mmCIF file of C-alpha atoms in Angstrom:
data_model
loop_
_atom_site.group_PDB
_atom_site.id
_atom_site.type_symbol
_atom_site.label_atom_id
_atom_site.label_comp_id
_atom_site.label_asym_id
_atom_site.label_seq_id
_atom_site.Cartn_x
_atom_site.Cartn_y
_atom_site.Cartn_z
ATOM 1 C CA UNK G 92 102.218 104.629 -82.939
ATOM 2 C CA UNK G 93 99.430 102.269 -83.711
ATOM 3 C CA UNK G 94 100.663 98.719 -83.947
ATOM 4 C CA UNK G 95 97.691 97.638 -85.562
ATOM 5 C CA UNK G 96 98.745 99.218 -88.863
ATOM 6 C CA UNK G 97 101.975 98.816 -90.562
ATOM 7 C CA UNK G 98 103.669 102.274 -91.507
ATOM 8 C CA UNK G 99 103.508 102.715 -95.227
ATOM 9 C CA UNK G 100 106.537 101.958 -97.053
ATOM 10 C CA UNK G 101 108.758 105.305 -98.212
ATOM 11 C CA UNK G 102 108.837 104.060 -101.943
ATOM 12 C CA UNK G 103 104.928 104.061 -102.066
ATOM 13 C CA UNK G 104 104.229 107.210 -99.783
ATOM 14 C CA UNK G 105 106.620 110.003 -99.720
ATOM 15 C CA UNK G 106 106.667 112.877 -97.106
ATOM 16 C CA UNK G 107 104.424 114.996 -99.278
ATOM 17 C CA UNK G 108 102.128 112.071 -99.391
ATOM 18 C CA UNK G 109 102.351 111.538 -95.568
ATOM 19 C CA UNK G 110 101.918 115.276 -94.945
ATOM 20 C CA UNK G 111 98.772 115.728 -96.917
ATOM 21 C CA UNK G 112 97.525 112.578 -95.481
ATOM 22 C CA UNK G 113 97.978 114.189 -91.757
ATOM 23 C CA UNK G 114 95.937 117.187 -92.754
ATOM 24 C CA UNK G 115 93.410 115.170 -94.173
ATOM 25 C CA UNK G 116 92.785 112.914 -91.154
ATOM 26 C CA UNK G 117 92.853 115.710 -88.881
ATOM 27 C CA UNK G 118 89.949 117.457 -91.157
ATOM 28 C CA UNK G 119 87.892 114.260 -91.281
ATOM 29 C CA UNK G 120 88.545 113.420 -87.524
ATOM 30 C CA UNK G 121 87.127 116.955 -86.776
ATOM 31 C CA UNK G 122 84.703 118.018 -89.489
ATOM 32 C CA UNK G 123 83.151 114.570 -90.693
ATOM 33 C CA UNK G 124 83.480 111.834 -87.956
ATOM 34 C CA UNK G 125 81.475 113.160 -85.171
ATOM 35 C CA UNK G 126 78.375 113.994 -87.594
ATOM 36 C CA UNK G 127 78.119 110.989 -89.866
ATOM 37 C CA UNK G 128 75.419 109.262 -87.302
ATOM 38 C CA UNK G 129 73.225 112.193 -87.730
ATOM 39 C CA UNK G 130 73.923 112.503 -91.528
ATOM 40 C CA UNK G 131 72.830 108.992 -91.951
ATOM 41 C CA UNK G 132 69.894 109.477 -89.732
ATOM 42 C CA UNK G 133 68.873 112.668 -91.633
ATOM 43 C CA UNK G 134 69.913 110.688 -95.145
ATOM 44 C CA UNK G 135 71.948 113.526 -96.211
ATOM 45 C CA UNK G 136 74.732 115.786 -95.385
ATOM 46 C CA UNK G 137 75.618 119.730 -95.982
ATOM 47 C CA UNK G 138 76.007 120.655 -99.454
ATOM 48 C CA UNK G 139 78.697 123.148 -98.022
ATOM 49 C CA UNK G 140 81.084 119.855 -97.378
ATOM 50 C CA UNK G 141 82.016 119.952 -101.255
ATOM 51 C CA UNK G 142 83.326 123.504 -100.948
ATOM 52 C CA UNK G 143 85.419 122.566 -97.725
ATOM 53 C CA UNK G 144 86.611 119.357 -99.276
ATOM 54 C CA UNK G 145 87.891 121.635 -102.256
ATOM 55 C CA UNK G 146 89.681 123.942 -100.080
ATOM 56 C CA UNK G 147 91.878 120.995 -98.863
ATOM 57 C CA UNK G 148 92.347 120.248 -102.310
ATOM 58 C CA UNK G 149 90.669 116.827 -102.228
ATOM 59 C CA UNK G 150 88.179 117.489 -105.091
ATOM 60 C CA UNK G 151 90.753 118.694 -107.452
ATOM 61 C CA UNK G 152 93.628 115.878 -106.837
ATOM 62 C CA UNK G 153 94.702 114.527 -110.150
ATOM 63 C CA UNK G 154 93.164 117.390 -112.354
ATOM 64 C CA UNK G 155 94.975 119.770 -114.519
ATOM 65 C CA UNK G 156 95.913 122.912 -112.887
ATOM 66 C CA UNK G 157 94.226 124.801 -115.957
ATOM 67 C CA UNK G 158 90.773 123.243 -114.499
ATOM 68 C CA UNK G 159 91.385 124.363 -110.879
ATOM 69 C CA UNK G 160 93.277 120.902 -110.082
ATOM 70 C CA UNK G 161 96.292 119.631 -108.703
ATOM 71 C CA UNK G 162 98.400 117.122 -110.700
ATOM 72 C CA UNK G 163 99.105 114.264 -108.280
ATOM 73 C CA UNK G 164 99.860 110.358 -108.503
ATOM 74 C CA UNK G 165 97.833 107.424 -107.634
ATOM 75 C CA UNK G 166 98.961 107.129 -104.166
ATOM 76 C CA UNK G 167 97.375 110.612 -103.432
ATOM 77 C CA UNK G 168 94.070 109.025 -104.448
ATOM 78 C CA UNK G 169 94.772 105.979 -102.265
ATOM 79 C CA UNK G 170 95.519 108.525 -99.007
ATOM 80 C CA UNK G 171 92.027 109.844 -99.666
ATOM 81 C CA UNK G 172 90.517 106.378 -99.760
ATOM 82 C CA UNK G 173 92.312 105.453 -96.817
ATOM 83 C CA UNK G 174 91.612 108.414 -94.523
ATOM 84 C CA UNK G 175 88.004 108.831 -95.710
ATOM 85 C CA UNK G 176 87.319 105.129 -94.645
ATOM 86 C CA UNK G 177 87.924 106.284 -91.023
ATOM 87 C CA UNK G 178 84.776 108.216 -90.488
ATOM 88 C CA UNK G 179 83.227 104.788 -91.018
ATOM 89 C CA UNK G 180 80.530 106.176 -93.508
ATOM 90 C CA UNK G 181 80.597 105.136 -97.040
ATOM 91 C CA UNK G 182 77.622 107.407 -97.735
ATOM 92 C CA UNK G 183 79.208 110.634 -97.113
ATOM 93 C CA UNK G 184 82.262 109.452 -99.112
ATOM 94 C CA UNK G 185 80.115 107.937 -102.026
ATOM 95 C CA UNK G 186 78.337 111.210 -102.759
ATOM 96 C CA UNK G 187 81.082 113.821 -101.893
ATOM 97 C CA UNK G 188 83.543 112.172 -104.403
ATOM 98 C CA UNK G 189 80.844 111.125 -107.159
ATOM 99 C CA UNK G 190 82.820 113.578 -109.372
ATOM 100 C CA UNK G 191 85.628 111.201 -109.308
ATOM 101 C CA UNK G 192 83.819 108.670 -111.812
ATOM 102 C CA UNK G 193 81.618 111.683 -113.389
ATOM 103 C CA UNK G 194 84.557 113.763 -114.555
ATOM 104 C CA UNK G 195 87.450 111.541 -116.135
ATOM 105 C CA UNK G 196 85.629 110.790 -119.292
ATOM 106 C CA UNK G 197 84.911 114.551 -119.662
ATOM 107 C CA UNK G 198 88.618 115.316 -118.828
ATOM 108 C CA UNK G 199 89.683 112.657 -121.338
ATOM 109 C CA UNK G 200 87.324 113.205 -124.454
ATOM 110 C CA UNK G 201 85.373 116.317 -123.834
ATOM 111 C CA UNK G 202 85.811 119.465 -125.994
ATOM 112 C CA UNK G 203 87.653 122.279 -124.304
ATOM 113 C CA UNK G 204 84.584 124.058 -124.138
ATOM 114 C CA UNK G 205 82.720 121.396 -122.285
ATOM 115 C CA UNK G 206 85.700 120.733 -119.786
ATOM 116 C CA UNK G 207 85.797 124.497 -118.963
ATOM 117 C CA UNK G 208 82.333 124.349 -118.369
ATOM 118 C CA UNK G 209 81.808 121.659 -116.238
ATOM 119 C CA UNK G 210 85.317 120.666 -114.375
ATOM 120 C CA UNK G 211 86.334 124.111 -112.636
ATOM 121 C CA UNK G 212 83.107 124.514 -110.911
ATOM 122 C CA UNK G 213 83.101 120.785 -109.764
ATOM 123 C CA UNK G 214 86.598 120.887 -108.756
ATOM 124 C CA UNK G 215 85.711 124.164 -106.811
ATOM 125 C CA UNK G 216 82.956 122.605 -104.903
ATOM 126 C CA UNK G 217 80.390 124.978 -106.366
ATOM 127 C CA UNK G 218 78.358 122.208 -108.349
ATOM 128 C CA UNK G 219 78.119 118.621 -108.047
ATOM 129 C CA UNK G 220 78.549 116.144 -110.851
ATOM 130 C CA UNK G 221 77.289 112.535 -111.459
ATOM 131 C CA UNK G 222 77.774 109.292 -113.499
ATOM 132 C CA UNK G 223 74.668 107.597 -114.956
ATOM 133 C CA UNK G 224 75.370 104.221 -116.242
ATOM 134 C CA UNK G 225 73.277 101.518 -114.607
ATOM 135 C CA UNK G 226 69.601 100.995 -115.939
ATOM 136 C CA UNK G 227 66.756 99.107 -114.453
ATOM 137 C CA UNK G 228 66.793 96.556 -117.171
ATOM 138 C CA UNK G 229 70.396 95.524 -117.392
ATOM 139 C CA UNK G 230 72.039 96.899 -114.276
ATOM 140 C CA UNK G 231 75.846 97.814 -115.091
ATOM 141 C CA UNK G 232 75.820 95.963 -118.188
ATOM 142 C CA UNK G 233 76.755 98.933 -120.396
ATOM 143 C CA UNK G 234 76.554 97.007 -123.715
ATOM 144 C CA UNK G 235 72.831 96.369 -123.287
ATOM 145 C CA UNK G 236 71.612 99.916 -122.289
ATOM 146 C CA UNK G 237 68.509 101.182 -123.616
ATOM 147 C CA UNK G 238 68.300 105.052 -123.034
ATOM 148 C CA UNK G 239 68.373 106.226 -126.532
ATOM 149 C CA UNK G 240 69.622 109.591 -127.820
ATOM 150 C CA UNK G 241 68.482 110.736 -131.254
ATOM 151 C CA UNK G 242 69.939 113.318 -133.168
ATOM 152 C CA UNK G 243 67.905 116.413 -133.788
ATOM 153 C CA UNK G 244 69.714 119.433 -135.389
ATOM 154 C CA UNK G 245 72.289 120.622 -132.792
ATOM 155 C CA UNK G 246 70.688 118.571 -130.100
ATOM 156 C CA UNK G 247 70.040 114.910 -129.142
ATOM 157 C CA UNK G 248 66.669 113.836 -127.673
ATOM 158 C CA UNK G 249 67.114 111.517 -124.778
ATOM 159 C CA UNK G 250 64.663 109.313 -123.509
ATOM 160 C CA UNK G 251 65.002 106.273 -120.950
ATOM 161 C CA UNK G 252 65.874 105.752 -117.401
ATOM 162 C CA UNK G 253 68.850 105.165 -115.011
ATOM 163 C CA UNK G 254 68.771 103.835 -111.448
ATOM 164 C CA UNK G 255 71.023 103.610 -108.453
ATOM 165 C CA UNK G 256 72.763 106.969 -109.476
ATOM 166 C CA UNK G 257 75.131 108.378 -106.743
ATOM 167 C CA UNK G 258 74.320 112.214 -106.434
ATOM 168 C CA UNK G 259 71.623 111.724 -108.803
ATOM 169 C CA UNK G 260 69.287 114.154 -107.063
ATOM 170 C CA UNK G 261 71.945 116.761 -106.514
ATOM 171 C CA UNK G 262 74.127 116.703 -109.343
ATOM 172 C CA UNK G 263 74.341 119.680 -111.537
ATOM 173 C CA UNK G 264 76.219 117.880 -114.324
ATOM 174 C CA UNK G 265 75.129 114.080 -115.347
ATOM 175 C CA UNK G 266 77.795 112.280 -117.445
ATOM 176 C CA UNK G 267 75.332 109.815 -119.027
ATOM 177 C CA UNK G 268 75.618 106.776 -121.236
ATOM 178 C CA UNK G 269 73.103 106.647 -124.180
ATOM 179 C CA UNK G 270 72.713 104.755 -127.346
ATOM 180 C CA UNK G 271 72.953 107.023 -130.277
ATOM 181 C CA UNK G 272 72.678 104.041 -132.918
ATOM 182 C CA UNK G 273 69.637 102.052 -132.520
ATOM 183 C CA UNK G 274 70.592 99.624 -135.237
ATOM 184 C CA UNK G 275 74.245 98.707 -133.312
ATOM 185 C CA UNK G 276 74.064 95.862 -130.952
ATOM 186 C CA UNK G 277 76.143 95.418 -127.811
ATOM 187 C CA UNK G 278 79.033 97.648 -127.173
ATOM 188 C CA UNK G 279 78.554 99.602 -130.527
ATOM 189 C CA UNK G 280 76.458 102.842 -130.841
ATOM 190 C CA UNK G 281 77.077 103.812 -127.308
ATOM 191 C CA UNK G 282 77.982 107.471 -126.540
ATOM 192 C CA UNK G 283 78.276 109.799 -123.336
ATOM 193 C CA UNK G 284 76.420 112.651 -122.796
ATOM 194 C CA UNK G 285 76.817 115.460 -120.020
ATOM 195 C CA UNK G 286 73.321 116.327 -119.168
ATOM 196 C CA UNK G 287 72.531 119.575 -117.176
ATOM 197 C CA UNK G 288 70.449 118.646 -113.812
ATOM 198 C CA UNK G 289 67.961 121.427 -114.823
ATOM 199 C CA UNK G 290 67.081 120.028 -118.216
ATOM 200 C CA UNK G 291 63.463 119.978 -118.853
ATOM 201 C CA UNK G 292 61.896 116.521 -119.097
ATOM 202 C CA UNK G 293 64.439 115.177 -116.241
ATOM 203 C CA UNK G 294 62.812 113.587 -113.225
ATOM 204 C CA UNK G 295 64.810 112.199 -110.145
ATOM 205 C CA UNK G 296 63.426 110.021 -107.503
ATOM 206 C CA UNK G 297 65.545 109.759 -104.133
ATOM 207 C CA UNK G 298 65.850 105.959 -103.381
ATOM 208 C CA UNK G 299 65.572 104.322 -99.896
ATOM 209 C CA UNK G 300 68.874 101.767 -99.323
ATOM 210 C CA UNK G 301 70.337 99.206 -97.162
ATOM 211 C CA UNK G 302 73.370 101.227 -96.321
ATOM 212 C CA UNK G 303 75.058 104.379 -97.604
ATOM 213 C CA UNK G 304 71.799 106.045 -95.930
ATOM 214 C CA UNK G 305 73.506 109.683 -96.138
ATOM 215 C CA UNK G 306 74.340 109.377 -99.699
ATOM 216 C CA UNK G 307 72.049 110.809 -102.338
ATOM 217 C CA UNK G 308 70.863 107.985 -104.788
ATOM 218 C CA UNK G 309 68.298 108.316 -107.151
ATOM 219 C CA UNK G 310 66.294 106.814 -110.136
ATOM 220 C CA UNK G 311 66.353 109.338 -113.269
ATOM 221 C CA UNK G 312 64.056 109.325 -115.945
ATOM 222 C CA UNK G 313 64.757 111.308 -119.178
ATOM 223 C CA UNK G 314 61.442 111.869 -121.037
ATOM 224 C CA UNK G 315 62.429 113.726 -124.593
ATOM 225 C CA UNK G 316 65.374 115.842 -122.961
ATOM 226 C CA UNK G 317 66.993 118.081 -125.400
ATOM 227 C CA UNK G 318 70.756 117.963 -124.721
ATOM 228 C CA UNK G 319 73.190 120.109 -126.974
ATOM 229 C CA UNK G 320 75.254 118.128 -129.203
ATOM 230 C CA UNK G 321 78.230 120.107 -127.709
ATOM 231 C CA UNK G 322 77.710 118.083 -124.650
ATOM 232 C CA UNK G 323 78.749 114.966 -126.591
ATOM 233 C CA UNK G 324 81.944 113.544 -124.742
ATOM 234 C CA UNK G 325 84.245 111.906 -127.408
ATOM 235 C CA UNK G 326 83.390 110.688 -130.719
ATOM 236 C CA UNK G 327 79.351 109.759 -131.264
ATOM 237 C CA UNK G 328 79.019 105.803 -130.867
ATOM 238 C CA UNK G 329 82.321 105.258 -129.344
ATOM 239 C CA UNK G 330 81.603 105.653 -125.714
ATOM 240 C CA UNK G 331 81.790 102.111 -124.672
ATOM 241 C CA UNK G 332 85.550 102.394 -124.344
ATOM 242 C CA UNK G 333 85.620 105.398 -122.061
ATOM 243 C CA UNK G 334 83.040 103.846 -119.936
ATOM 244 C CA UNK G 335 85.179 100.657 -119.412
ATOM 245 C CA UNK G 336 88.369 102.698 -118.632
ATOM 246 C CA UNK G 337 86.557 104.728 -116.124
ATOM 247 C CA UNK G 338 85.559 101.459 -114.300
ATOM 248 C CA UNK G 339 89.263 100.635 -113.617
ATOM 249 C CA UNK G 340 90.087 103.705 -111.362
ATOM 250 C CA UNK G 341 86.580 103.118 -109.541
ATOM 251 C CA UNK G 342 87.116 99.749 -108.602
ATOM 252 C CA UNK G 343 90.830 100.396 -107.411
ATOM 253 C CA UNK G 344 89.614 103.353 -105.028
ATOM 254 C CA UNK G 345 86.697 100.902 -103.992
ATOM 255 C CA UNK G 346 89.229 98.220 -102.983
ATOM 256 C CA UNK G 347 90.998 100.798 -101.039
ATOM 257 C CA UNK G 348 88.220 102.105 -99.230
ATOM 258 C CA UNK G 349 87.166 98.482 -98.302
ATOM 259 C CA UNK G 350 90.375 97.838 -96.847
ATOM 260 C CA UNK G 351 89.940 101.035 -94.907
ATOM 261 C CA UNK G 352 86.642 100.063 -93.566
ATOM 262 C CA UNK G 353 88.274 96.723 -92.416
ATOM 263 C CA UNK G 354 90.613 98.603 -90.591
ATOM 264 C CA UNK G 355 87.971 100.812 -88.804
ATOM 265 C CA UNK G 356 86.002 97.275 -87.852
ATOM 266 C CA UNK G 357 89.205 95.986 -86.386
ATOM 267 C CA UNK G 358 90.037 99.171 -84.622
ATOM 268 C CA UNK G 359 86.539 99.246 -82.791
ATOM 269 C CA UNK G 360 86.152 95.671 -82.158
ATOM 270 C CA UNK G 361 89.579 95.731 -80.397
ATOM 271 C CA UNK G 362 88.654 98.904 -78.268
ATOM 272 C CA UNK G 363 85.660 97.411 -77.604
ATOM 273 C CA UNK G 364 87.258 94.041 -76.212
ATOM 274 C CA UNK G 365 89.907 95.872 -74.336
ATOM 275 C CA UNK G 366 87.020 97.690 -72.223
ATOM 276 C CA UNK G 367 84.051 94.721 -71.849
ATOM 277 C CA UNK G 368 84.688 92.489 -68.857
ATOM 278 C CA UNK G 369 83.093 89.135 -69.095
ATOM 279 C CA UNK G 370 83.398 86.516 -66.191
ATOM 280 C CA UNK G 371 85.746 88.853 -64.390
ATOM 281 C CA UNK G 372 88.340 89.290 -67.411
ATOM 282 C CA UNK G 373 88.616 91.595 -70.244
ATOM 283 C CA UNK G 374 87.499 89.707 -73.645
ATOM 284 C CA UNK G 375 90.761 90.707 -75.009
ATOM 285 C CA UNK G 376 92.308 88.519 -72.563
ATOM 286 C CA UNK G 377 90.594 85.486 -74.064
ATOM 287 C CA UNK G 378 92.393 83.279 -76.404
ATOM 288 C CA UNK G 379 89.619 82.993 -78.860
ATOM 289 C CA UNK G 380 88.996 86.625 -79.134
ATOM 290 C CA UNK G 381 92.742 87.368 -79.554
ATOM 291 C CA UNK G 382 92.497 84.846 -82.689
ATOM 292 C CA UNK G 383 89.650 86.641 -84.278
ATOM 293 C CA UNK G 384 91.405 89.900 -83.964
ATOM 294 C CA UNK G 385 94.583 88.572 -85.451
ATOM 295 C CA UNK G 386 92.565 86.870 -88.132
ATOM 296 C CA UNK G 387 91.326 90.498 -89.337
ATOM 297 C CA UNK G 388 95.113 91.908 -88.930
ATOM 298 C CA UNK G 389 96.118 89.143 -91.282
ATOM 299 C CA UNK G 390 93.646 89.853 -93.915
ATOM 300 C CA UNK G 391 93.967 93.528 -93.823
ATOM 301 C CA UNK G 392 97.547 93.456 -93.965
ATOM 302 C CA UNK G 393 97.609 91.058 -96.936
ATOM 303 C CA UNK G 394 94.785 93.214 -98.596
ATOM 304 C CA UNK G 395 96.734 96.339 -98.186
ATOM 305 C CA UNK G 396 100.167 95.008 -99.255
ATOM 306 C CA UNK G 397 98.244 93.812 -102.665
ATOM 307 C CA UNK G 398 96.721 97.501 -103.088
ATOM 308 C CA UNK G 399 99.825 99.347 -102.612
ATOM 309 C CA UNK G 400 101.618 97.020 -104.983
ATOM 310 C CA UNK G 401 99.052 97.108 -107.697
ATOM 311 C CA UNK G 402 99.125 100.876 -107.383
ATOM 312 C CA UNK G 403 102.861 101.135 -107.916
ATOM 313 C CA UNK G 404 102.620 98.790 -110.860
ATOM 314 C CA UNK G 405 99.743 100.748 -112.537
ATOM 315 C CA UNK G 406 101.727 104.021 -111.793
ATOM 316 C CA UNK G 407 105.121 102.969 -113.392
ATOM 317 C CA UNK G 408 103.342 100.645 -115.786
ATOM 318 C CA UNK G 409 105.067 97.612 -114.740
ATOM 319 C CA UNK G 410 102.508 95.091 -116.554
ATOM 320 C CA UNK G 411 100.723 94.865 -119.525
ATOM 321 C CA UNK G 412 97.539 96.776 -119.521
ATOM 322 C CA UNK G 413 95.294 93.519 -119.520
ATOM 323 C CA UNK G 414 97.073 92.160 -116.488
ATOM 324 C CA UNK G 415 96.377 95.350 -114.493
ATOM 325 C CA UNK G 416 92.463 95.100 -115.615
ATOM 326 C CA UNK G 417 92.764 91.674 -114.401
ATOM 327 C CA UNK G 418 94.453 92.545 -110.951
ATOM 328 C CA UNK G 419 92.324 95.301 -110.285
ATOM 329 C CA UNK G 420 89.119 93.228 -110.467
ATOM 330 C CA UNK G 421 90.779 90.580 -108.442
ATOM 331 C CA UNK G 422 91.922 93.260 -105.833
ATOM 332 C CA UNK G 423 88.102 94.679 -105.625
ATOM 333 C CA UNK G 424 86.926 91.374 -104.882
ATOM 334 C CA UNK G 425 90.021 90.520 -102.234
ATOM 335 C CA UNK G 426 89.395 93.968 -100.500
ATOM 336 C CA UNK G 427 85.626 93.314 -100.495
ATOM 337 C CA UNK G 428 85.819 90.016 -99.037
ATOM 338 C CA UNK G 429 88.291 91.492 -96.146
ATOM 339 C CA UNK G 430 85.733 94.169 -95.490
ATOM 340 C CA UNK G 431 82.967 91.607 -95.208
ATOM 341 C CA UNK G 432 85.074 89.187 -92.793
ATOM 342 C CA UNK G 433 85.979 92.059 -90.454
ATOM 343 C CA UNK G 434 82.527 93.786 -90.388
ATOM 344 C CA UNK G 435 81.045 90.390 -89.536
ATOM 345 C CA UNK G 436 83.672 89.530 -86.629
ATOM 346 C CA UNK G 437 83.298 92.957 -85.356
ATOM 347 C CA UNK G 438 79.890 92.892 -85.172
ATOM 348 C CA UNK G 439 79.990 89.497 -83.370
ATOM 349 C CA UNK G 440 82.568 90.991 -80.754
ATOM 350 C CA UNK G 441 80.769 93.683 -79.910
ATOM 351 C CA UNK G 442 77.850 91.650 -79.487
ATOM 352 C CA UNK G 443 74.442 93.397 -78.654
ATOM 353 C CA UNK G 444 76.298 96.769 -79.098
ATOM 354 C CA UNK G 445 77.316 95.656 -82.673
ATOM 355 C CA UNK G 446 73.483 95.597 -83.610
ATOM 356 C CA UNK G 447 72.863 99.082 -82.501
ATOM 357 C CA UNK G 448 73.011 102.103 -84.672
ATOM 358 C CA UNK G 449 75.481 104.331 -84.159
ATOM 359 C CA UNK G 450 78.470 101.964 -83.899
ATOM 360 C CA UNK G 451 80.731 102.105 -87.160
ATOM 361 C CA UNK G 452 80.675 98.261 -87.419
ATOM 362 C CA UNK G 453 77.024 98.457 -87.642
ATOM 363 C CA UNK G 454 77.149 101.021 -90.206
ATOM 364 C CA UNK G 455 79.943 99.096 -92.305
ATOM 365 C CA UNK G 456 78.104 95.783 -91.940
ATOM 366 C CA UNK G 457 75.188 97.321 -93.711
ATOM 367 C CA UNK G 458 77.519 98.875 -96.565
ATOM 368 C CA UNK G 459 79.494 95.594 -97.363
ATOM 369 C CA UNK G 460 77.117 94.414 -100.087
ATOM 370 C CA UNK G 461 77.232 97.900 -102.009
ATOM 371 C CA UNK G 462 80.852 97.688 -101.773
ATOM 372 C CA UNK G 463 80.708 94.021 -102.966
ATOM 373 C CA UNK G 464 78.045 94.882 -105.891
ATOM 374 C CA UNK G 465 79.163 98.449 -106.948
ATOM 375 C CA UNK G 466 81.676 98.781 -109.872
ATOM 376 C CA UNK G 467 80.919 94.979 -110.874
ATOM 377 C CA UNK G 468 79.760 92.279 -108.372
ATOM 378 C CA UNK G 469 82.124 89.643 -107.418
ATOM 379 C CA UNK G 470 81.037 87.148 -110.194
ATOM 380 C CA UNK G 471 81.749 89.538 -112.954
ATOM 381 C CA UNK G 472 84.897 90.779 -111.525
ATOM 382 C CA UNK G 473 86.021 87.043 -111.806
ATOM 383 C CA UNK G 474 84.922 86.451 -115.000
ATOM 384 C CA UNK G 475 86.223 89.773 -116.561
ATOM 385 C CA UNK G 476 89.795 88.868 -114.809
ATOM 386 C CA UNK G 477 89.873 85.566 -116.257
ATOM 387 C CA UNK G 478 89.178 86.742 -119.854
ATOM 388 C CA UNK G 479 91.745 89.411 -119.566
ATOM 389 C CA UNK G 480 94.219 86.961 -118.369
ATOM 390 C CA UNK G 481 93.300 84.456 -121.476
ATOM 391 C CA UNK G 482 91.783 81.756 -119.226
#
């Protein structure tokens, strides 16, 4: 038994959850973790991994059986996040599970024909889906987006740019936020379209990044792309709420991942200090080192307890929607601060080895900032939480 990780509470995680956790943990330990360094250096990972994850049932978790999915509660999603973090590579997870932010709007508001066309092949690992919201001019400020979609018969003509798009190069389907009413201001006049990856006029450029090297991240340019009106998700000019609702689940899972990465840093630091001798004694025998390790344990335990409690409240609707949105925002801030602290402490304890590529802590240290920025930066999260709580 690992004394550093408190066992999950049974009213949060059932035996079925834990059985799934065990199988996923084994898969990640055998088929992902040994290769993440090589994939990082190559700035990619095998496309065949999508199908392998689909065979495990990971890709289809939470989706209806009619589309090839497996209905599941929120705690299954937490298991996926917590176990994926163990490989110590956010890049693999980000691209491999990009459909988790691309498909929910299609499932919620897309036509049945669009759902049948898009969702089953993605859940089967045959196709890749991406979400394209962020733009060079306004970041993730959805209300300020400039990409336009002008109606032309039974098509839209899409022009504009998107950037920082996860799975942007590989994606076969791109759920894209566009402005369909140029006269509307702010949140009005925004729609979602599913754009095929092979659409004429779409060009995609890979981006170089501080972290997530193995993740496919791209800049997209739409130059008079013709997109069928049948690919509209929900009602025209009413896509803003779909985008905002999509952020909530993304932020919660990012928080769970961040807490998992913090745990990885703690585990690596502890293992190193138990092996490294300085002045004739192990690092782990020194009081200052033990204090650093316990500071990490405290933050991880507090964050994990917060996340599990919040997930329970969401699953059982034990708070008002505005309260839950606020708590999700704050949980992401808490979790990413925990990740930042633990990554910093782990690199410090590893010393020169913590500066070397190939250690998990070094990789996670580089990936802290994308976790703190992605899905909404810390300042945005606190401001949104305050407004949701009427402050």
